[in-house]
Coordinates of C-alpha atoms in Angstrom, one line a residue:
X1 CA 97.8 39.7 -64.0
X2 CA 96.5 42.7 -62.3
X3 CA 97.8 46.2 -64.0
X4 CA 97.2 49.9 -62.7
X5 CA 94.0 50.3 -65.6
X6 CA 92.5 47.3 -63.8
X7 CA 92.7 48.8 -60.0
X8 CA 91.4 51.9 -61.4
X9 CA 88.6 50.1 -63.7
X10 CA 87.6 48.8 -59.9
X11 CA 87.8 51.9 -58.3
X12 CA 85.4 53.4 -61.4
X13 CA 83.3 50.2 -60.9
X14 CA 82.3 50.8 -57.0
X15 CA 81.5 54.5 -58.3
X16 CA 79.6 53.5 -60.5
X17 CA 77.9 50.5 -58.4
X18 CA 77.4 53.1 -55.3
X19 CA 75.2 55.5 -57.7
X20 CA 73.0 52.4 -58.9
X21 CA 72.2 50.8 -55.5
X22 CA 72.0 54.8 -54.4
X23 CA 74.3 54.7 -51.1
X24 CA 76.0 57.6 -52.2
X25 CA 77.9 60.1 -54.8
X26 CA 79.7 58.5 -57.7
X27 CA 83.1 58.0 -55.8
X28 CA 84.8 54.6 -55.9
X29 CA 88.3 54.0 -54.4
X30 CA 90.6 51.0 -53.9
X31 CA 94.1 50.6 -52.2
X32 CA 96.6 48.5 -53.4
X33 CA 100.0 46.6 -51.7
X34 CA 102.3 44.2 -53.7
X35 CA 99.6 43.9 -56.7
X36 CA 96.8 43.2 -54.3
X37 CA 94.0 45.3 -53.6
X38 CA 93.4 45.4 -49.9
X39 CA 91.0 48.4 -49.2
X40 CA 88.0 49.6 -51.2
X41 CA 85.8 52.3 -50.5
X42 CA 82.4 53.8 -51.9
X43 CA 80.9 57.3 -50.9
X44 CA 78.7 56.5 -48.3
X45 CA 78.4 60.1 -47.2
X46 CA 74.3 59.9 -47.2
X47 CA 73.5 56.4 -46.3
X48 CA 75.8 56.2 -43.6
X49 CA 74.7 59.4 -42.0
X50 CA 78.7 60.6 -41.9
X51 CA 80.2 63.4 -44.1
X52 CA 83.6 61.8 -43.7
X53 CA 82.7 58.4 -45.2
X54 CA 84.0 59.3 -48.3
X55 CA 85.7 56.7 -51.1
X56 CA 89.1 57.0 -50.6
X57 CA 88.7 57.3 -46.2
X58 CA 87.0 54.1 -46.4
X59 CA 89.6 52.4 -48.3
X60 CA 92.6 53.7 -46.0
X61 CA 90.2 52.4 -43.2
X62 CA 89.8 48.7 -44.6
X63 CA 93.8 48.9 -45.4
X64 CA 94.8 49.9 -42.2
X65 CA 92.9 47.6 -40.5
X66 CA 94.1 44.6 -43.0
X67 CA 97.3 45.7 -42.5
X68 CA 97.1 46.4 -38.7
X69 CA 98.4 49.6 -39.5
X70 CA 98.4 53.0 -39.6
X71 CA 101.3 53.5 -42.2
X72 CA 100.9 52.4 -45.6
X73 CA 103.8 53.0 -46.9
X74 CA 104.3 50.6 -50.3
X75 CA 100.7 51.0 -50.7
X76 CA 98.8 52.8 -54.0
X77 CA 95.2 54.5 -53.9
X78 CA 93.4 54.6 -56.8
X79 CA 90.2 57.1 -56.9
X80 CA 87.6 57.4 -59.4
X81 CA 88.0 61.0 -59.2
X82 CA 90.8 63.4 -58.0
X83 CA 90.6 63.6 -53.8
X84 CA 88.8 66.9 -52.0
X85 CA 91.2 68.3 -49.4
X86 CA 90.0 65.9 -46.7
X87 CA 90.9 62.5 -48.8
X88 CA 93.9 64.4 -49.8
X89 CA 95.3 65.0 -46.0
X90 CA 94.5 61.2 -45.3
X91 CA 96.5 60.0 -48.5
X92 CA 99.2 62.0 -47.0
X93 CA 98.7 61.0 -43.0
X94 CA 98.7 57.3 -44.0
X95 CA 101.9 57.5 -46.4
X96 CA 101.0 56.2 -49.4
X97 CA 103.4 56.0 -51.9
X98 CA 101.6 57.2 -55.3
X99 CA 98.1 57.9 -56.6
X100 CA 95.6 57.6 -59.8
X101 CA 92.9 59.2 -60.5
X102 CA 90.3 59.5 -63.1
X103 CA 87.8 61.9 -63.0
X104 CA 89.2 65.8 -62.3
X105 CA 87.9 67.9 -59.7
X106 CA 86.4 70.6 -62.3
X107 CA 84.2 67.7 -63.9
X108 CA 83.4 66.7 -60.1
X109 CA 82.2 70.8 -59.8
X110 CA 80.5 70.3 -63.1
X111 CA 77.8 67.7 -61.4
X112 CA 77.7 69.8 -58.1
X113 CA 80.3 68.5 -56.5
X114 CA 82.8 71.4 -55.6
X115 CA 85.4 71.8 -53.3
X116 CA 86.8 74.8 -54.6
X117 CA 85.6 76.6 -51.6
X118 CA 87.5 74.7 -49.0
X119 CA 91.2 74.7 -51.1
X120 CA 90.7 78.4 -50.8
X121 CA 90.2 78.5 -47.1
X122 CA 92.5 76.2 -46.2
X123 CA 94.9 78.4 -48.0
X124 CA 94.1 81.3 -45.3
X125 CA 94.9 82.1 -42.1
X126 CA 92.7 81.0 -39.2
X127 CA 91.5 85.3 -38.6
X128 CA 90.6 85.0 -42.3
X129 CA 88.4 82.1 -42.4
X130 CA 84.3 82.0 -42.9
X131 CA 84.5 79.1 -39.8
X132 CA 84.0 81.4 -36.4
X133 CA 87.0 79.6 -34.4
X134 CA 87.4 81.1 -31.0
X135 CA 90.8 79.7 -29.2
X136 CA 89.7 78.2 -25.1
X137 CA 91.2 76.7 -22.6
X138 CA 94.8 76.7 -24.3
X139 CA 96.9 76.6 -20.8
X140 CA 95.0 73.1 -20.2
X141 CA 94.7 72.3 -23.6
X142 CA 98.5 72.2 -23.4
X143 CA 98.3 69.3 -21.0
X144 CA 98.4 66.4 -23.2
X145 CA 100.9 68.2 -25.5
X146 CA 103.3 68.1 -22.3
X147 CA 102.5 64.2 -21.5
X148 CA 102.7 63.3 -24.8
X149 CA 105.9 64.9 -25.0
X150 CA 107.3 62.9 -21.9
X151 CA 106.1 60.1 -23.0
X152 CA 109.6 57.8 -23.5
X153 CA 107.8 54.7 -25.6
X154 CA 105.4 57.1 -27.8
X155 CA 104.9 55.7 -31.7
X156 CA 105.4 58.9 -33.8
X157 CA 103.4 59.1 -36.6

């Protein structure tokens, strides 16, 4: 019978694996429904060319496609190591109901890996940020705000 150590002993296992065959960092992540794991994810940040294509985004991408769905509600992730913002947002966006984790995000800073630097800025407001941002085009912009807004048979998410 599959337990929570086992999903996360998998989740440790594709880190692990993804540094051997050296696709990317040592991230592994699975996501599991009714006892069944449905998504896993590696970091493939380097050998896929795509700084989102971390562990646990890959994994919400292969469950939501098993699934057919965008909400995974009743769904666990399990990471090798605690998420950076970004994997953090998407556990969020796709609902998922609890996560584990195994390494922390000061031993991930301890091999180079540190997101320290983008918890802070997200924390400020958009004048105080490093990122130039420079607001265009916001009467247009406001266009598909408005028709999305009208729309009767929208799926809220």
């Amino acid at each position: 019978m599959a337990t929570q150590e086992s999903f996360m002993r998998r989740a440790i296992s594709l880190a692990s694996q993804n540094v051997r065959e050296g696709l990317g960092g040592p991230f592994g992540s699975v996501v599991v429904r009714d006892g069944e794991i449905i998504g896993e994810g590696s970091n493939r940040v380097t050998s896929s060319c795509d700084p989102t294509a971390h562990a646990e985004m890959l994994a919400i991408r292969a469950a939501s496609a098993k699934l057919n769905n965008f909400d995974l509600s009743g769904c666990e992730i399990y990471t090798s190591c605690e998420p950076c913002p970004m994997c953090l947002s998407a556990i969020y966006w796709a609902k998922l109901d609890r996560m584990f984790y195994g390494n922390t995000i000061v031993e991930a800073d301890a091999i180079g890996f540190s997101d320290e630097f983008l918890y802070k800025e997200i924390a400020l407001s958009m004048d105080e940020r490093e990122l130039d941002a420079t607001r265009l085009l916001e009467d247009e912009a406001l266009e598909s705000f408005n028709l999305w807004a009208q729309m009767e048979d929208r799926i809220s998410y």
